[in-house]
Every structure is written in structure tokens, then in C-alpha cells.
PDB file of N, CA and C in Angstrom:
ATOM      1  N   LEU H   1      79.811 126.517  57.943  1.00  0.00           N
ATOM      2  CA  LEU H   1      79.769 124.761  57.412  1.00  0.00           C
ATOM      3  C   LEU H   1      79.359 124.573  59.178  1.00  0.00           C
ATOM      4  N   VAL H   2      77.807 124.193  58.792  1.00  0.00           N
ATOM      5  CA  VAL H   2      76.879 123.287  60.270  1.00  0.00           C
ATOM      6  C   VAL H   2      77.548 122.069  60.203  1.00  0.00           C
ATOM      7  N   LEU H   3      77.510 121.660  61.256  1.00  0.00           N
ATOM      8  CA  LEU H   3      78.252 119.912  61.608  1.00  0.00           C
ATOM      9  C   LEU H   3      76.463 119.807  61.620  1.00  0.00           C
ATOM     10  N   PRO H   4      76.645 118.759  61.685  1.00  0.00           N
ATOM     11  CA  PRO H   4      75.066 118.165  61.766  1.00  0.00           C
ATOM     12  C   PRO H   4      74.879 117.365  63.141  1.00  0.00           C
ATOM     13  N   ASP H   5      73.668 117.092  63.912  1.00  0.00           N
ATOM     14  CA  ASP H   5      73.328 116.286  64.841  1.00  0.00           C
ATOM     15  C   ASP H   5      73.923 115.384  64.354  1.00  0.00           C
ATOM     16  N   TYR H   6      73.309 113.983  65.243  1.00  0.00           N
ATOM     17  CA  TYR H   6      74.317 112.150  65.015  1.00  0.00           C
ATOM     18  C   TYR H   6      72.993 111.787  66.247  1.00  0.00           C
ATOM     19  N   THR H   7      72.219 110.412  65.636  1.00  0.00           N
ATOM     20  CA  THR H   7      70.805 109.867  66.048  1.00  0.00           C
ATOM     21  C   THR H   7      71.298 108.532  65.807  1.00  0.00           C
ATOM     22  N   VAL H   8      71.681 107.876  66.895  1.00  0.00           N
ATOM     23  CA  VAL H   8      72.459 106.628  67.227  1.00  0.00           C
ATOM     24  C   VAL H   8      70.986 105.528  67.667  1.00  0.00           C
ATOM     25  N   MET H   9      70.563 104.461  66.437  1.00  0.00           N
ATOM     26  CA  MET H   9      69.524 104.120  66.733  1.00  0.00           C
ATOM     27  C   MET H   9      69.485 102.395  67.077  1.00  0.00           C
ATOM     28  N   LEU H  10      69.644 102.235  68.824  1.00  0.00           N
ATOM     29  CA  LEU H  10      70.306 100.832  69.399  1.00  0.00           C
ATOM     30  C   LEU H  10      68.908  99.551  69.030  1.00  0.00           C
ATOM     31  N   LYS H  11      68.480  98.426  69.121  1.00  0.00           N
ATOM     32  CA  LYS H  11      68.882  97.556  68.663  1.00  0.00           C
ATOM     33  C   LYS H  11      67.279  97.546  69.679  1.00  0.00           C
ATOM     34  N   ASN H  12      67.643  97.222  71.034  1.00  0.00           N
ATOM     35  CA  ASN H  12      66.250  97.232  71.802  1.00  0.00           C
ATOM     36  C   ASN H  12      65.609  98.541  71.921  1.00  0.00           C
ATOM     37  N   GLY H  13      65.691  99.434  70.583  1.00  0.00           N
ATOM     38  CA  GLY H  13      64.233 100.428  70.538  1.00  0.00           C
ATOM     39  C   GLY H  13      64.717 102.096  71.137  1.00  0.00           C
ATOM     40  N   VAL H  14      65.738 101.684  72.325  1.00  0.00           N
ATOM     41  CA  VAL H  14      66.349 102.890  72.436  1.00  0.00           C
ATOM     42  C   VAL H  14      67.654 104.714  71.374  1.00  0.00           C
ATOM     43  N   ARG H  15      66.567 105.401  71.594  1.00  0.00           N
ATOM     44  CA  ARG H  15      66.904 106.538  69.862  1.00  0.00           C
ATOM     45  C   ARG H  15      67.822 107.323  71.162  1.00  0.00           C
ATOM     46  N   LEU H  16      69.805 108.139  71.023  1.00  0.00           N
ATOM     47  CA  LEU H  16      70.211 108.262  71.499  1.00  0.00           C
ATOM     48  C   LEU H  16      70.489 109.757  70.641  1.00  0.00           C
ATOM     49  N   GLN H  17      70.374 111.170  70.720  1.00  0.00           N
ATOM     50  CA  GLN H  17      70.901 111.891  69.997  1.00  0.00           C
ATOM     51  C   GLN H  17      71.696 113.048  70.175  1.00  0.00           C
ATOM     52  N   PHE H  18      72.874 112.584  69.923  1.00  0.00           N
ATOM     53  CA  PHE H  18      74.348 113.655  70.727  1.00  0.00           C
ATOM     54  C   PHE H  18      74.340 115.550  69.264  1.00  0.00           C
ATOM     55  N   SER H  19      74.416 115.795  69.916  1.00  0.00           N
ATOM     56  CA  SER H  19      75.579 117.369  69.598  1.00  0.00           C
ATOM     57  C   SER H  19      75.871 117.875  67.852  1.00  0.00           C
ATOM     58  N   ASN H  20      76.648 118.236  68.169  1.00  0.00           N
ATOM     59  CA  ASN H  20      78.168 118.132  66.519  1.00  0.00           C
ATOM     60  C   ASN H  20      78.757 118.211  67.176  1.00  0.00           C
ATOM     61  N   GLY H  21      79.529 118.622  68.422  1.00  0.00           N
ATOM     62  CA  GLY H  21      80.235 118.581  69.856  1.00  0.00           C
ATOM     63  C   GLY H  21      79.400 116.576  70.009  1.00  0.00           C
ATOM     64  N   GLY H  22      79.203 115.579  69.946  1.00  0.00           N
ATOM     65  CA  GLY H  22      79.580 114.941  71.538  1.00  0.00           C
ATOM     66  C   GLY H  22      78.241 114.697  73.137  1.00  0.00           C
ATOM     67  N   ASP H  23      78.529 115.995  72.285  1.00  0.00           N
ATOM     68  CA  ASP H  23      77.302 116.898  73.679  1.00  0.00           C
ATOM     69  C   ASP H  23      75.866 115.689  74.253  1.00  0.00           C
ATOM     70  N   LEU H  24      74.696 114.728  74.756  1.00  0.00           N
ATOM     71  CA  LEU H  24      73.579 114.243  74.766  1.00  0.00           C
ATOM     72  C   LEU H  24      72.643 115.410  74.418  1.00  0.00           C
ATOM     73  N   GLU H  25      72.101 115.254  73.798  1.00  0.00           N
ATOM     74  CA  GLU H  25      71.012 115.804  73.368  1.00  0.00           C
ATOM     75  C   GLU H  25      69.629 115.507  74.629  1.00  0.00           C
ATOM     76  N   SER H  26      69.122 114.230  74.124  1.00  0.00           N
ATOM     77  CA  SER H  26      67.254 113.402  73.873  1.00  0.00           C
ATOM     78  C   SER H  26      68.088 111.842  73.764  1.00  0.00           C
ATOM     79  N   ILE H  27      67.288 111.346  74.821  1.00  0.00           N
ATOM     80  CA  ILE H  27      67.350 110.030  74.704  1.00  0.00           C
ATOM     81  C   ILE H  27      65.952 109.682  74.426  1.00  0.00           C
ATOM     82  N   LYS H  28      65.311 108.424  73.959  1.00  0.00           N
ATOM     83  CA  LYS H  28      63.958 107.918  74.054  1.00  0.00           C
ATOM     84  C   LYS H  28      64.071 106.328  73.733  1.00  0.00           C
ATOM     85  N   VAL H  29      63.414 105.657  74.323  1.00  0.00           N
ATOM     86  CA  VAL H  29      63.064 104.598  74.325  1.00  0.00           C
ATOM     87  C   VAL H  29      61.124 104.465  74.268  1.00  0.00           C
ATOM     88  N   GLN H  30      61.395 103.456  73.053  1.00  0.00           N
ATOM     89  CA  GLN H  30      59.905 103.118  72.980  1.00  0.00           C
ATOM     90  C   GLN H  30      59.390 102.156  73.744  1.00  0.00           C
ATOM     91  N   GLU H  31      59.448 100.974  75.160  1.00  0.00           N
ATOM     92  CA  GLU H  31      59.750 100.435  75.599  1.00  0.00           C
ATOM     93  C   GLU H  31      60.166 100.544  76.383  1.00  0.00           C
ATOM     94  N   GLY H  32      60.357 100.809  77.987  1.00  0.00           N
ATOM     95  CA  GLY H  32      60.163 100.159  79.507  1.00  0.00           C
ATOM     96  C   GLY H  32      60.671 102.288  80.220  1.00  0.00           C
ATOM     97  N   ALA H  33      61.688 102.259  80.724  1.00  0.00           N
ATOM     98  CA  ALA H  33      62.187 103.720  81.018  1.00  0.00           C
ATOM     99  C   ALA H  33      63.726 103.945  80.227  1.00  0.00           C
ATOM    100  N   VAL H  34      64.214 104.885  80.024  1.00  0.00           N
ATOM    101  CA  VAL H  34      64.842 105.256  79.959  1.00  0.00           C
ATOM    102  C   VAL H  34      65.911 104.841  81.177  1.00  0.00           C
ATOM    103  N   PRO H  35      67.289 103.885  79.984  1.00  0.00           N
ATOM    104  CA  PRO H  35      68.241 103.301  81.653  1.00  0.00           C
ATOM    105  C   PRO H  35      69.091 104.434  83.069  1.00  0.00           C
ATOM    106  N   ALA H  36      68.615 103.736  83.291  1.00  0.00           N
ATOM    107  CA  ALA H  36      69.298 104.081  84.545  1.00  0.00           C
ATOM    108  C   ALA H  36      71.032 105.034  85.213  1.00  0.00           C
ATOM    109  N   GLY H  37      70.945 105.981  85.601  1.00  0.00           N
ATOM    110  CA  GLY H  37      71.936 105.639  85.521  1.00  0.00           C
ATOM    111  C   GLY H  37      72.266 107.404  84.116  1.00  0.00           C
ATOM    112  N   ILE H  38      71.662 107.330  83.652  1.00  0.00           N
ATOM    113  CA  ILE H  38      71.952 108.870  82.184  1.00  0.00           C
ATOM    114  C   ILE H  38      70.760 109.966  82.616  1.00  0.00           C
ATOM    115  N   VAL H  39      69.992 109.969  83.548  1.00  0.00           N
ATOM    116  CA  VAL H  39      68.594 110.861  83.714  1.00  0.00           C
ATOM    117  C   VAL H  39      69.688 111.194  85.309  1.00  0.00           C
ATOM    118  N   PRO H  40      70.589 112.892  85.322  1.00  0.00           N
ATOM    119  CA  PRO H  40      70.494 113.062  86.981  1.00  0.00           C
ATOM    120  C   PRO H  40      69.578 111.822  88.127  1.00  0.00           C
ATOM    121  N   VAL H  41      70.503 112.146  89.091  1.00  0.00           N
ATOM    122  CA  VAL H  41      69.795 111.353  89.975  1.00  0.00           C
ATOM    123  C   VAL H  41      68.367 112.248  90.564  1.00  0.00           C
ATOM    124  N   GLN H  42      69.121 114.182  90.573  1.00  0.00           N
ATOM    125  CA  GLN H  42      68.047 114.916  91.776  1.00  0.00           C
ATOM    126  C   GLN H  42      66.472 115.041  90.767  1.00  0.00           C
ATOM    127  N   ILE H  43      66.475 114.354  89.365  1.00  0.00           N
ATOM    128  CA  ILE H  43      65.043 114.810  88.168  1.00  0.00           C
ATOM    129  C   ILE H  43      65.247 113.157  89.485  1.00  0.00           C
ATOM    130  N   THR H  44      65.659 112.190  89.185  1.00  0.00           N
ATOM    131  CA  THR H  44      64.998 111.179  89.262  1.00  0.00           C
ATOM    132  C   THR H  44      64.698 110.655  90.326  1.00  0.00           C
ATOM    133  N   ASP H  45      65.043 111.584  91.188  1.00  0.00           N
ATOM    134  CA  ASP H  45      64.588 111.517  92.458  1.00  0.00           C
ATOM    135  C   ASP H  45      63.112 112.398  92.955  1.00  0.00           C
ATOM    136  N   TYR H  46      63.162 112.927  92.108  1.00  0.00           N
ATOM    137  CA  TYR H  46      61.873 113.996  91.883  1.00  0.00           C
ATOM    138  C   TYR H  46      60.571 112.791  91.797  1.00  0.00           C
ATOM    139  N   VAL H  47      60.684 112.198  90.388  1.00  0.00           N
ATOM    140  CA  VAL H  47      60.037 112.037  89.749  1.00  0.00           C
ATOM    141  C   VAL H  47      59.474 110.470  90.489  1.00  0.00           C
ATOM    142  N   LYS H  48      60.939 109.918  90.881  1.00  0.00           N
ATOM    143  CA  LYS H  48      59.664 108.472  92.390  1.00  0.00           C
ATOM    144  C   LYS H  48      59.415 109.085  93.318  1.00  0.00           C
ATOM    145  N   ALA H  49      60.053 110.320  93.814  1.00  0.00           N
ATOM    146  CA  ALA H  49      59.116 110.790  94.932  1.00  0.00           C
ATOM    147  C   ALA H  49      57.240 111.230  94.768  1.00  0.00           C
ATOM    148  N   ALA H  50      57.640 112.349  93.918  1.00  0.00           N
ATOM    149  CA  ALA H  50      55.988 113.101  93.319  1.00  0.00           C
ATOM    150  C   ALA H  50      55.021 111.956  92.189  1.00  0.00           C
ATOM    151  N   TYR H  51      56.301 111.352  91.385  1.00  0.00           N
ATOM    152  CA  TYR H  51      54.293 109.741  90.823  1.00  0.00           C
ATOM    153  C   TYR H  51      55.802 108.865  90.992  1.00  0.00           C
ATOM    154  N   PRO H  52      55.017 108.683  92.462  1.00  0.00           N
ATOM    155  CA  PRO H  52      55.978 107.258  91.823  1.00  0.00           C
ATOM    156  C   PRO H  52      55.590 105.822  91.169  1.00  0.00           C
ATOM    157  N   GLU H  53      54.256 105.831  90.326  1.00  0.00           N
ATOM    158  CA  GLU H  53      53.451 104.892  89.313  1.00  0.00           C
ATOM    159  C   GLU H  53      54.477 105.161  88.244  1.00  0.00           C
ATOM    160  N   ALA H  54      54.503 106.809  87.967  1.00  0.00           N
ATOM    161  CA  ALA H  54      55.621 106.678  86.721  1.00  0.00           C
ATOM    162  C   ALA H  54      57.233 106.730  86.455  1.00  0.00           C
ATOM    163  N   PHE H  55      57.476 106.199  84.959  1.00  0.00           N
ATOM    164  CA  PHE H  55      59.264 106.398  84.894  1.00  0.00           C
ATOM    165  C   PHE H  55      58.818 106.994  83.735  1.00  0.00           C
ATOM    166  N   ILE H  56      60.505 107.594  83.248  1.00  0.00           N
ATOM    167  CA  ILE H  56      61.155 107.869  82.387  1.00  0.00           C
ATOM    168  C   ILE H  56      60.972 107.344  80.949  1.00  0.00           C
ATOM    169  N   LYS H  57      60.973 107.887  80.433  1.00  0.00           N
ATOM    170  CA  LYS H  57      60.432 107.601  78.088  1.00  0.00           C
ATOM    171  C   LYS H  57      61.493 108.070  77.455  1.00  0.00           C
ATOM    172  N   GLU H  58      61.725 109.628  78.307  1.00  0.00           N
ATOM    173  CA  GLU H  58      62.226 110.656  77.193  1.00  0.00           C
ATOM    174  C   GLU H  58      62.876 111.611  78.530  1.00  0.00           C
ATOM    175  N   TYR H  59      64.460 112.216  77.853  1.00  0.00           N
ATOM    176  CA  TYR H  59      64.499 112.730  78.944  1.00  0.00           C
ATOM    177  C   TYR H  59      65.809 114.110  78.039  1.00  0.00           C
ATOM    178  N   ASP H  60      65.342 114.858  77.230  1.00  0.00           N
ATOM    179  CA  ASP H  60      65.628 115.670  77.364  1.00  0.00           C
ATOM    180  C   ASP H  60      66.842 116.993  77.734  1.00  0.00           C
ATOM    181  N   VAL H  61      68.164 117.035  76.880  1.00  0.00           N
ATOM    182  CA  VAL H  61      69.297 118.315  77.662  1.00  0.00           C
ATOM    183  C   VAL H  61      69.189 119.408  76.954  1.00  0.00           C
ATOM    184  N   ASP H  62      69.821 120.654  77.222  1.00  0.00           N
ATOM    185  CA  ASP H  62      69.717 121.883  76.361  1.00  0.00           C
ATOM    186  C   ASP H  62      70.790 122.412  77.642  1.00  0.00           C
ATOM    187  N   ARG H  63      71.506 123.480  76.995  1.00  0.00           N
ATOM    188  CA  ARG H  63      72.148 124.680  78.055  1.00  0.00           C
ATOM    189  C   ARG H  63      71.434 125.128  78.849  1.00  0.00           C
ATOM    190  N   ASN H  64      70.096 125.821  78.980  1.00  0.00           N
ATOM    191  CA  ASN H  64      69.258 126.121  80.328  1.00  0.00           C
ATOM    192  C   ASN H  64      68.930 125.200  80.878  1.00  0.00           C
ATOM    193  N   SER H  65      67.884 123.994  79.791  1.00  0.00           N
ATOM    194  CA  SER H  65      67.059 123.009  80.425  1.00  0.00           C
ATOM    195  C   SER H  65      67.293 121.155  80.570  1.00  0.00           C
ATOM    196  N   HIS H  66      66.434 121.084  81.253  1.00  0.00           N
ATOM    197  CA  HIS H  66      66.675 119.412  81.199  1.00  0.00           C
ATOM    198  C   HIS H  66      65.087 119.388  81.423  1.00  0.00           C
ATOM    199  N   GLU H  67      64.662 118.545  79.794  1.00  0.00           N
ATOM    200  CA  GLU H  67      62.981 117.873  80.191  1.00  0.00           C
ATOM    201  C   GLU H  67      62.416 116.410  80.331  1.00  0.00           C
ATOM    202  N   VAL H  68      61.486 116.246  80.384  1.00  0.00           N
ATOM    203  CA  VAL H  68      61.795 113.997  81.389  1.00  0.00           C
ATOM    204  C   VAL H  68      59.843 114.306  80.689  1.00  0.00           C
ATOM    205  N   LYS H  69      59.535 113.239  79.586  1.00  0.00           N
ATOM    206  CA  LYS H  69      57.795 112.884  79.499  1.00  0.00           C
ATOM    207  C   LYS H  69      57.917 110.964  79.742  1.00  0.00           C
ATOM    208  N   LEU H  70      57.166 111.731  80.974  1.00  0.00           N
ATOM    209  CA  LEU H  70      56.935 110.386  81.939  1.00  0.00           C
ATOM    210  C   LEU H  70      55.372 109.382  81.544  1.00  0.00           C
ATOM    211  N   SER H  71      56.485 108.498  81.460  1.00  0.00           N
ATOM    212  CA  SER H  71      54.375 106.792  81.079  1.00  0.00           C
ATOM    213  C   SER H  71      53.185 107.471  81.751  1.00  0.00           C
ATOM    214  N   ASN H  72      53.433 108.392  82.272  1.00  0.00           N
ATOM    215  CA  ASN H  72      52.029 108.924  82.782  1.00  0.00           C
ATOM    216  C   ASN H  72      51.508 109.706  81.934  1.00  0.00           C
ATOM    217  N   ARG H  73      52.608 110.400  81.133  1.00  0.00           N
ATOM    218  CA  ARG H  73      52.716 111.436  80.182  1.00  0.00           C
ATOM    219  C   ARG H  73      52.465 113.311  81.084  1.00  0.00           C
ATOM    220  N   LEU H  74      52.544 113.127  81.652  1.00  0.00           N
ATOM    221  CA  LEU H  74      53.447 114.234  81.798  1.00  0.00           C
ATOM    222  C   LEU H  74      54.330 114.931  81.187  1.00  0.00           C
ATOM    223  N   ASP H  75      54.737 115.611  81.211  1.00  0.00           N
ATOM    224  CA  ASP H  75      55.675 116.652  80.970  1.00  0.00           C
ATOM    225  C   ASP H  75      56.266 117.008  81.950  1.00  0.00           C
ATOM    226  N   ILE H  76      57.527 116.710  82.249  1.00  0.00           N
ATOM    227  CA  ILE H  76      58.378 117.802  83.022  1.00  0.00           C
ATOM    228  C   ILE H  76      59.549 118.354  82.876  1.00  0.00           C
ATOM    229  N   LYS H  77      59.756 119.664  82.991  1.00  0.00           N
ATOM    230  CA  LYS H  77      60.764 121.080  82.857  1.00  0.00           C
ATOM    231  C   LYS H  77      61.523 121.386  83.393  1.00  0.00           C
ATOM    232  N   PHE H  78      62.556 121.207  84.217  1.00  0.00           N
ATOM    233  CA  PHE H  78      63.467 121.740  85.345  1.00  0.00           C
ATOM    234  C   PHE H  78      65.008 121.689  84.506  1.00  0.00           C
ATOM    235  N   ASN H  79      65.194 123.340  85.532  1.00  0.00           N
ATOM    236  CA  ASN H  79      65.872 124.916  84.941  1.00  0.00           C
ATOM    237  C   ASN H  79      67.376 123.785  85.235  1.00  0.00           C
ATOM    238  N   ARG H  80      68.029 124.569  84.868  1.00  0.00           N
ATOM    239  CA  ARG H  80      69.595 124.203  85.101  1.00  0.00           C
ATOM    240  C   ARG H  80      70.130 123.451  86.885  1.00  0.00           C
ATOM    241  N   SER H  81      69.516 123.831  87.521  1.00  0.00           N
ATOM    242  CA  SER H  81      69.582 123.748  89.461  1.00  0.00           C
ATOM    243  C   SER H  81      68.148 122.419  89.843  1.00  0.00           C
ATOM    244  N   PHE H  82      68.053 121.730  88.721  1.00  0.00           N
ATOM    245  CA  PHE H  82      66.771 121.282  88.665  1.00  0.00           C
ATOM    246  C   PHE H  82      65.689 121.345  89.817  1.00  0.00           C
ATOM    247  N   GLN H  83      65.829 122.762  89.604  1.00  0.00           N
ATOM    248  CA  GLN H  83      63.891 122.578  90.213  1.00  0.00           C
ATOM    249  C   GLN H  83      63.571 122.638  89.045  1.00  0.00           C
ATOM    250  N   VAL H  84      61.738 121.746  89.376  1.00  0.00           N
ATOM    251  CA  VAL H  84      60.465 122.058  88.223  1.00  0.00           C
ATOM    252  C   VAL H  84      60.470 123.693  87.932  1.00  0.00           C
ATOM    253  N   VAL H  85      59.840 123.776  86.679  1.00  0.00           N
ATOM    254  CA  VAL H  85      60.125 124.706  86.065  1.00  0.00           C
ATOM    255  C   VAL H  85      58.333 124.648  85.198  1.00  0.00           C
ATOM    256  N   GLU H  86      58.320 124.016  84.902  1.00  0.00           N
ATOM    257  CA  GLU H  86      57.213 123.718  84.212  1.00  0.00           C
ATOM    258  C   GLU H  86      56.226 122.303  84.534  1.00  0.00           C
ATOM    259  N   ILE H  87      54.823 122.176  84.454  1.00  0.00           N
ATOM    260  CA  ILE H  87      54.712 121.244  83.716  1.00  0.00           C
ATOM    261  C   ILE H  87      53.195 120.814  83.880  1.00  0.00           C
ATOM    262  N   ASP H  88      53.471 120.073  82.139  1.00  0.00           N
ATOM    263  CA  ASP H  88      52.346 119.663  81.937  1.00  0.00           C
ATOM    264  C   ASP H  88      51.855 118.548  81.466  1.00  0.00           C
ATOM    265  N   ASP H  89      50.733 118.441  81.060  1.00  0.00           N
ATOM    266  CA  ASP H  89      50.014 117.284  81.045  1.00  0.00           C
ATOM    267  C   ASP H  89      49.666 117.102  79.948  1.00  0.00           C
TER     268      ASP H  89
END
């Protein structure tokens, strides 16, 4: 038996996806930034320092990595220790 993932759509256009075990897998927003406090501070600090004009529009997490998509269209992947391992534009 495989249990489904769950997706929650909020009125403000925020989409949250959870694993069947209840763990957060992704957050996507239609307009604006992912709400503060959801993305680990190590990632938000890096984004603010490296790309001060950009904000986080999507956040994905799994066992081995964290990934953010920025408003400037960059995708940044971090390992579990919050070190940057890949940047795509």
C-alpha cells in the first residue's frame, strides 16, 4: 500500500506539499516570497547576502538537499549542511 502525498492550496496562492508521513516537501507562491520562518535561516541568510535584490519563490526539501528558486530565476541547491552544491540559471 502506497500512501499519497498531500497538497494544500491556500487562498493567498501559497501551495504546500507534504509527504504521506506529514513532512513538508515543497512550498510555492504565485506572488511574493515564501513566508518568513519556513526556509532555514542558513539559506535565507545566504540568499540575502549573495542576491540582495531577490527573494525566495519556491522551497523544496528532501532527505539529502534543500533547493530554492529565486525571483531572479536562479535555482540554488544546498546539501543537508546548508552548503551550496549547485546554482542554475
